[in-house]
Coordinates of C-alpha atoms in Angstrom, one line a residue:
M299 CA -55.3 97.9 36.1
A300 CA -57.7 98.2 33.1
L301 CA -54.8 97.8 30.7
R302 CA -53.5 94.7 32.6
A303 CA -57.0 93.2 32.5
A304 CA -57.3 93.9 28.7
S305 CA -54.0 92.3 28.1
S306 CA -54.9 89.3 30.1
N307 CA -58.2 88.9 28.2
A308 CA -56.3 89.2 24.9
R309 CA -53.9 86.4 25.9
F310 CA -56.7 84.3 27.0
L311 CA -58.6 84.7 23.7
L312 CA -55.4 84.0 21.7
N313 CA -54.7 80.9 23.7
T314 CA -58.3 79.8 23.3
H315 CA -58.1 80.4 19.5
S316 CA -54.8 78.5 19.2
Q317 CA -56.2 75.5 21.2
S318 CA -59.4 75.5 19.1
H319 CA -57.3 75.7 15.9
Y320 CA -55.2 72.8 17.1
R321 CA -58.2 70.7 18.0
K322 CA -59.7 71.3 14.6
Q323 CA -56.5 70.2 12.9
I324 CA -56.5 67.0 15.0
A325 CA -60.1 66.4 14.2
L326 CA -59.5 66.9 10.4
A327 CA -56.4 64.6 10.5
T328 CA -58.5 61.9 12.2
L329 CA -61.3 62.3 9.7
F330 CA -59.0 62.1 6.7
Q331 CA -57.1 59.1 8.0
K332 CA -60.3 57.3 8.8
H333 CA -61.3 57.7 5.1
G334 CA -58.0 56.3 3.8
F335 CA -55.7 59.3 3.7
P336 CA -52.0 58.4 4.6
S337 CA -51.0 60.3 7.7
S338 CA -48.0 61.7 5.8
L339 CA -50.2 63.6 3.3
V340 CA -52.6 65.2 5.8
P341 CA -50.3 68.1 7.0
S342 CA -49.5 69.2 3.4
L343 CA -53.2 68.9 2.5
L344 CA -54.3 71.2 5.3
S345 CA -51.4 73.7 4.9
R346 CA -52.2 74.1 1.2
N347 CA -56.0 74.4 1.8
P348 CA -56.6 76.4 5.0
S349 CA -60.2 76.8 4.0
L350 CA -60.7 73.2 5.1
L351 CA -60.2 74.4 8.7
R352 CA -63.1 76.8 8.3
T353 CA -65.5 74.1 6.9
P354 CA -67.8 72.4 9.4
L355 CA -66.7 68.8 10.1
P356 CA -70.2 67.3 9.3
D357 CA -70.0 68.8 5.8
L358 CA -66.6 67.4 5.1
R359 CA -67.6 64.0 6.5
H360 CA -70.7 64.0 4.2
S361 CA -68.6 64.9 1.2
L362 CA -66.1 62.1 1.9
S363 CA -68.9 59.6 2.4
T364 CA -70.4 60.6 -0.9
L365 CA -67.1 59.9 -2.7
L366 CA -66.4 56.7 -1.0
F367 CA -69.9 55.1 -0.6
S368 CA -72.4 56.8 -3.0
L369 CA -70.0 57.0 -5.9
R370 CA -68.2 53.8 -4.8
L371 CA -64.7 55.2 -5.3
P372 CA -61.9 53.1 -3.7
Q373 CA -59.8 54.9 -1.1
N374 CA -56.7 55.3 -3.3
A375 CA -58.9 57.0 -6.0
V376 CA -60.3 59.4 -3.4
V377 CA -56.8 60.2 -2.2
S378 CA -55.7 60.9 -5.8
L379 CA -58.8 63.0 -6.5
L380 CA -58.5 65.2 -3.3
T381 CA -54.8 65.6 -3.8
S382 CA -55.5 67.0 -7.2
S383 CA -58.6 69.0 -6.3
P384 CA -59.3 69.3 -2.6
S385 CA -61.8 72.1 -3.3
L386 CA -64.3 69.3 -4.2
L387 CA -64.9 68.9 -0.5
L388 CA -65.9 72.5 -0.2
D389 CA -68.8 72.2 -2.6
P390 CA -71.3 69.7 -1.2
T391 CA -73.9 71.0 -3.6
F392 CA -71.9 70.0 -6.7
L393 CA -71.2 66.5 -5.2
K394 CA -74.9 66.1 -4.4
T395 CA -75.9 67.0 -7.9
F396 CA -73.2 64.7 -9.4
Q397 CA -74.4 61.9 -7.1
S398 CA -78.0 62.3 -8.2
H399 CA -77.1 61.9 -11.8
F400 CA -74.5 59.1 -11.3
P401 CA -77.0 56.3 -11.9
E402 CA -77.6 57.7 -15.4
I403 CA -73.9 57.7 -16.1
Q404 CA -73.6 54.2 -14.6
S405 CA -76.5 52.9 -16.7
R406 CA -74.6 54.0 -19.9
F407 CA -71.3 52.7 -18.6
P408 CA -71.9 49.8 -16.2
K409 CA -68.2 49.0 -16.0
I410 CA -66.9 52.6 -15.6
S411 CA -63.5 52.5 -14.0
P412 CA -62.5 54.6 -10.9
S413 CA -59.9 56.5 -13.0
T414 CA -62.6 57.5 -15.5
L415 CA -65.0 58.6 -12.8
V416 CA -62.2 60.6 -11.2
N417 CA -61.6 62.3 -14.5
L418 CA -65.3 63.1 -14.9
L419 CA -65.3 64.7 -11.4
L420 CA -62.1 66.7 -12.0
C421 CA -63.2 68.0 -15.5
S422 CA -66.6 68.9 -14.3
R423 CA -65.1 70.8 -11.4
K424 CA -62.3 72.4 -13.5
F425 CA -64.5 73.5 -16.4
D426 CA -67.5 74.3 -14.2
L427 CA -69.6 71.8 -16.0
N428 CA -73.2 71.1 -14.9
P429 CA -73.4 67.4 -14.0
L430 CA -76.8 67.5 -15.8
D431 CA -74.9 67.8 -19.1
L432 CA -72.6 64.8 -18.6
P433 CA -75.1 62.1 -19.7
R434 CA -76.0 64.0 -22.8
K435 CA -72.3 64.5 -23.7
L436 CA -71.5 60.8 -23.1
D437 CA -74.6 59.8 -25.2
L438 CA -73.3 62.0 -28.0
L439 CA -70.0 60.1 -28.2
K440 CA -71.8 56.7 -28.2
T441 CA -74.7 57.5 -30.6
R442 CA -73.7 60.3 -32.8
F443 CA -70.1 59.1 -33.4
A444 CA -70.7 55.4 -32.8
F445 CA -67.8 55.0 -30.4
S446 CA -67.8 51.9 -28.3
A447 CA -68.2 52.1 -24.5
A448 CA -64.6 50.9 -24.2
T449 CA -63.4 53.7 -26.5
V450 CA -65.4 56.4 -24.7
A451 CA -63.9 55.2 -21.4
K452 CA -60.4 55.5 -22.9
V453 CA -61.2 59.0 -24.3
L454 CA -62.3 60.2 -20.8
E455 CA -59.1 58.9 -19.3
G456 CA -56.7 60.0 -22.1
F457 CA -58.5 63.2 -23.2
P458 CA -61.0 64.4 -20.6
D459 CA -61.1 67.8 -22.4
V460 CA -63.5 66.1 -24.8
L461 CA -66.2 67.2 -22.3
I462 CA -65.7 70.8 -23.4
T463 CA -64.8 70.0 -27.1
S464 CA -67.7 71.1 -29.4
E465 CA -69.6 68.6 -31.4
T466 CA -68.5 70.4 -34.6
E467 CA -64.8 69.9 -33.7
I468 CA -65.2 66.2 -33.1
T469 CA -67.3 65.9 -36.3
N470 CA -64.6 67.5 -38.3
V471 CA -61.9 65.1 -37.0
V472 CA -64.1 62.0 -37.7
D473 CA -65.1 63.3 -41.2
F474 CA -61.4 63.8 -41.9
L475 CA -60.5 60.3 -41.0
V476 CA -63.4 58.9 -43.1
E477 CA -62.4 61.1 -46.0
F478 CA -58.9 59.8 -45.7
G479 CA -60.2 56.3 -46.2
I480 CA -60.1 54.8 -42.7
P481 CA -63.2 52.5 -42.1
G482 CA -65.6 53.2 -39.3
D483 CA -64.5 50.3 -37.1
E484 CA -60.9 51.4 -37.4
I485 CA -61.8 55.0 -36.5
D486 CA -63.1 53.6 -33.2
L487 CA -59.8 51.8 -32.8
V488 CA -57.7 55.0 -33.7
V489 CA -59.6 57.2 -31.3
G490 CA -59.2 54.5 -28.5
L491 CA -55.5 54.3 -29.1
F492 CA -55.0 58.1 -29.4
P493 CA -57.9 60.0 -27.8
R494 CA -56.2 63.3 -28.1
V495 CA -56.8 63.3 -31.8
L496 CA -60.3 64.5 -31.1
G497 CA -58.9 67.8 -30.0
I498 CA -56.5 68.4 -32.9
G499 CA -57.6 71.0 -35.5
V500 CA -58.2 69.6 -39.0
E501 CA -57.3 72.6 -41.1
D502 CA -54.4 73.9 -39.1
R503 CA -52.8 70.6 -38.1
L504 CA -54.1 67.4 -39.6
R505 CA -54.3 68.3 -43.3
P506 CA -50.9 70.1 -43.3
L507 CA -49.3 67.1 -41.5
V508 CA -50.7 64.6 -44.0
R509 CA -49.7 66.8 -46.9
E510 CA -46.1 67.0 -45.5
I511 CA -45.8 63.2 -45.1
K512 CA -47.1 62.6 -48.6
E513 CA -44.6 65.0 -50.0
L514 CA -41.9 62.9 -48.5
G515 CA -42.9 60.0 -50.7
F516 CA -45.4 58.0 -48.6
T517 CA -48.6 56.9 -50.4
N518 CA -52.1 57.2 -49.0
R519 CA -52.2 53.4 -48.5
E520 CA -49.0 53.4 -46.5
L521 CA -50.1 56.3 -44.4
R522 CA -53.5 54.8 -43.7
R523 CA -51.8 51.6 -42.6
E524 CA -49.5 53.4 -40.2
I525 CA -52.2 55.6 -38.8
S526 CA -54.3 52.5 -38.0
R527 CA -51.3 50.8 -36.4
D528 CA -50.0 53.8 -34.4
P529 CA -52.3 56.8 -34.6
R530 CA -49.9 58.9 -32.4
I531 CA -48.4 59.9 -35.7
L532 CA -51.3 62.4 -36.0
G533 CA -50.0 64.2 -32.9
M534 CA -46.7 65.2 -34.5
E535 CA -46.0 68.9 -35.0
I536 CA -45.8 70.3 -38.5
G537 CA -42.2 69.9 -39.7
E538 CA -41.3 67.4 -37.0
F539 CA -41.5 64.4 -39.3
S540 CA -39.4 66.0 -42.0
R541 CA -36.7 66.9 -39.4
C542 CA -36.7 63.3 -38.2
L543 CA -36.1 62.0 -41.7
R544 CA -33.4 64.5 -42.4
L545 CA -31.7 63.4 -39.2
L546 CA -32.0 59.8 -40.2
K547 CA -30.6 60.4 -43.7
S548 CA -27.7 62.3 -42.3
L549 CA -26.5 59.4 -40.1
K550 CA -23.2 58.3 -41.5
C551 CA -23.7 54.6 -40.7
R552 CA -27.2 54.4 -42.0
E553 CA -26.1 52.5 -45.1
R554 CA -23.8 50.3 -43.1
M555 CA -26.6 49.4 -40.8
K556 CA -28.9 48.9 -43.7
C557 CA -31.4 51.2 -42.1
G558 CA -33.8 52.9 -44.4
V559 CA -36.4 55.6 -44.0
E560 CA -39.0 53.1 -43.1
C561 CA -37.2 52.5 -39.8
V562 CA -39.0 55.7 -38.5
V563 CA -42.3 53.9 -38.9
D564 CA -41.2 50.5 -37.7
V565 CA -39.1 51.7 -34.7
P566 CA -40.2 55.3 -33.8
K567 CA -38.2 55.0 -30.5
Y568 CA -35.1 55.1 -32.7
L569 CA -35.4 58.9 -32.9
G570 CA -35.6 59.3 -29.2
V571 CA -32.3 57.6 -28.1
S572 CA -28.7 58.8 -28.3
F573 CA -27.1 57.6 -31.5
E574 CA -23.5 57.7 -30.2
K575 CA -24.2 56.3 -26.7
H576 CA -27.1 53.8 -27.5
I577 CA -27.0 52.7 -31.1
V578 CA -23.3 52.6 -32.1
P579 CA -22.0 50.5 -29.1
R580 CA -24.8 47.9 -29.6
Y581 CA -24.3 47.7 -33.4
S582 CA -20.5 47.3 -32.8
V583 CA -21.1 44.4 -30.4
V584 CA -23.4 42.7 -32.9
E585 CA -20.9 43.2 -35.8
C586 CA -18.2 41.7 -33.6
L587 CA -20.2 38.6 -32.7
R588 CA -21.3 38.2 -36.3
G589 CA -17.7 38.3 -37.5
K590 CA -16.9 35.5 -35.0
G591 CA -19.9 33.5 -36.2
A592 CA -21.5 33.7 -32.7
I593 CA -24.8 35.0 -34.1
G594 CA -26.6 32.9 -36.6
F595 CA -29.8 35.0 -36.8
E596 CA -30.6 38.5 -38.1
V597 CA -30.4 41.3 -35.5
G598 CA -32.6 44.2 -36.7
L599 CA -32.8 47.8 -35.6
K600 CA -35.6 46.9 -33.2
D601 CA -33.3 44.5 -31.4
L602 CA -30.7 47.3 -31.0
V603 CA -33.2 49.9 -29.8
M604 CA -35.8 48.3 -27.6
P605 CA -33.9 46.2 -25.1
S606 CA -32.9 47.8 -21.8
R607 CA -29.1 48.3 -21.2
L608 CA -29.1 45.4 -18.8
R609 CA -31.0 43.1 -21.0
F610 CA -28.8 43.8 -24.0
Y611 CA -25.7 43.2 -21.8
N612 CA -27.0 39.9 -20.6
L613 CA -27.9 38.7 -24.1
Y614 CA -25.0 39.8 -26.2
V615 CA -22.1 41.0 -24.0
K616 CA -21.9 39.0 -20.8
P617 CA -21.4 35.6 -22.5
Y618 CA -18.5 37.1 -24.6
P619 CA -16.0 38.9 -22.3
E620 CA -14.2 40.4 -25.3
C621 CA -17.3 42.5 -26.1
E622 CA -17.0 44.3 -22.7
K623 CA -14.3 46.5 -24.2
I624 CA -16.8 47.7 -26.8
Y625 CA -19.9 47.9 -24.7
G626 CA -18.5 48.5 -21.2
R627 CA -19.3 46.7 -18.0
L628 CA -22.4 47.3 -15.9
K629 CA -22.1 48.1 -12.3
G630 CA -23.2 45.1 -10.3
C631 CA -22.4 42.7 -13.1
G632 CA -18.8 41.9 -12.1
G633 CA -17.3 45.2 -13.3
E634 CA -15.7 47.8 -11.1
G635 CA -17.9 50.6 -9.9
K636 CA -17.3 54.2 -10.8
R637 CA -14.4 55.7 -8.9
K638 CA -15.1 58.5 -6.6
H639 CA -11.8 60.2 -7.4
P640 CA -9.5 60.2 -10.4
V641 CA -6.8 57.6 -10.4
G642 CA -3.9 58.7 -8.2
L643 CA -5.8 61.3 -6.4
W644 CA -6.4 58.9 -3.5
K645 CA -2.8 59.4 -2.5
L646 CA -3.6 63.0 -1.5
F647 CA -6.1 61.7 1.0
K648 CA -3.9 59.1 2.5
P649 CA -2.6 60.2 6.0
E650 CA 1.1 60.7 6.3
K651 CA 2.9 57.7 8.0
F652 CA 5.5 58.4 10.6
P653 CA 8.2 55.8 11.5
E654 CA 8.0 54.2 14.9
S655 CA 11.2 54.5 17.1
G656 CA 12.2 51.9 19.6
E657 CA 11.3 54.4 22.4
D658 CA 7.8 54.8 21.0
V659 CA 7.3 51.0 21.1
K660 CA 8.6 50.8 24.7
N661 CA 6.4 53.6 25.9
M662 CA 3.3 52.0 24.2
R663 CA 4.1 48.6 25.8
S664 CA 4.5 50.3 29.2
F665 CA 1.2 52.0 28.8
M666 CA -0.6 48.8 27.9
E667 CA 0.9 46.9 30.8
S668 CA -0.3 49.6 33.2
L669 CA -3.8 49.0 32.1
V670 CA -3.6 45.3 33.0

């Protein structure tokens, strides 16, 4: 009797717990959907973060309200933020501290974008930064290094690790750019275009890279010009530039295409596409049209590399059917789609056909008449 009663109590408690757990899930789903979360994302969010089920609803509601209303984040930014770091909801103290210092950040950056603010929250949480230190760090970028507000915003979006990068490291990078002859206003532009440069070591990466490029025959003036135009060149690995040039020099048709080493600088995407599949067919089409007198203007390497496959087809191939043999037809542009089976194989899947005798026809006719 006692055993039966204990078993009954255990089942009752288990059922009660299950019902309570289910009710909590429903309440959380309703709360998240009310604050802009798509219903399709809620189950995965709860399954990956079971601690949310143990957090009181008022605390979660307050955290969501802080993000949406106090920090004025749009709903899509909140969804992105919590998808990346749902643990933010479990630390109301951090959010409260960040909220209290947000006016200081906003006074320095009145037009701070939602994505920048999301990065600030994520980095502060990820690196366990005290929100009290954020205004000082942002002031350092604006006053000590004279970066514009627009550039600081780009840095926070493109290289949020700047928040944990030491002042000495940033100073070394800026001093290196000054030493190399890049004016102060252009340094602001370089950092804005390639924020990650602030985290690249000077002695172990930047100086060896510049030395390597100069040994290939580039002058300081040419290198300064290219860095100002596309500073991503500073992010190349040591030896990468040399390998690219060796590849370019080894291309058999480089002379035929009149493509020199400077093409790497003018069209860097050239090194990222398939030479045989991308460059050769397009160059062959242009040569064919040039031989027919159909092209009266110069088609450079950029015109061969940059257009999409469809755009190049519409510009140079579609008006001239004879070029389709060189370039190939595009599916959906009048050409045949890719066959599912090799030519001739369809015969294997064709059902065997049996001849109909006069008796079969008679029996079928009798059957159909019986139905009428």
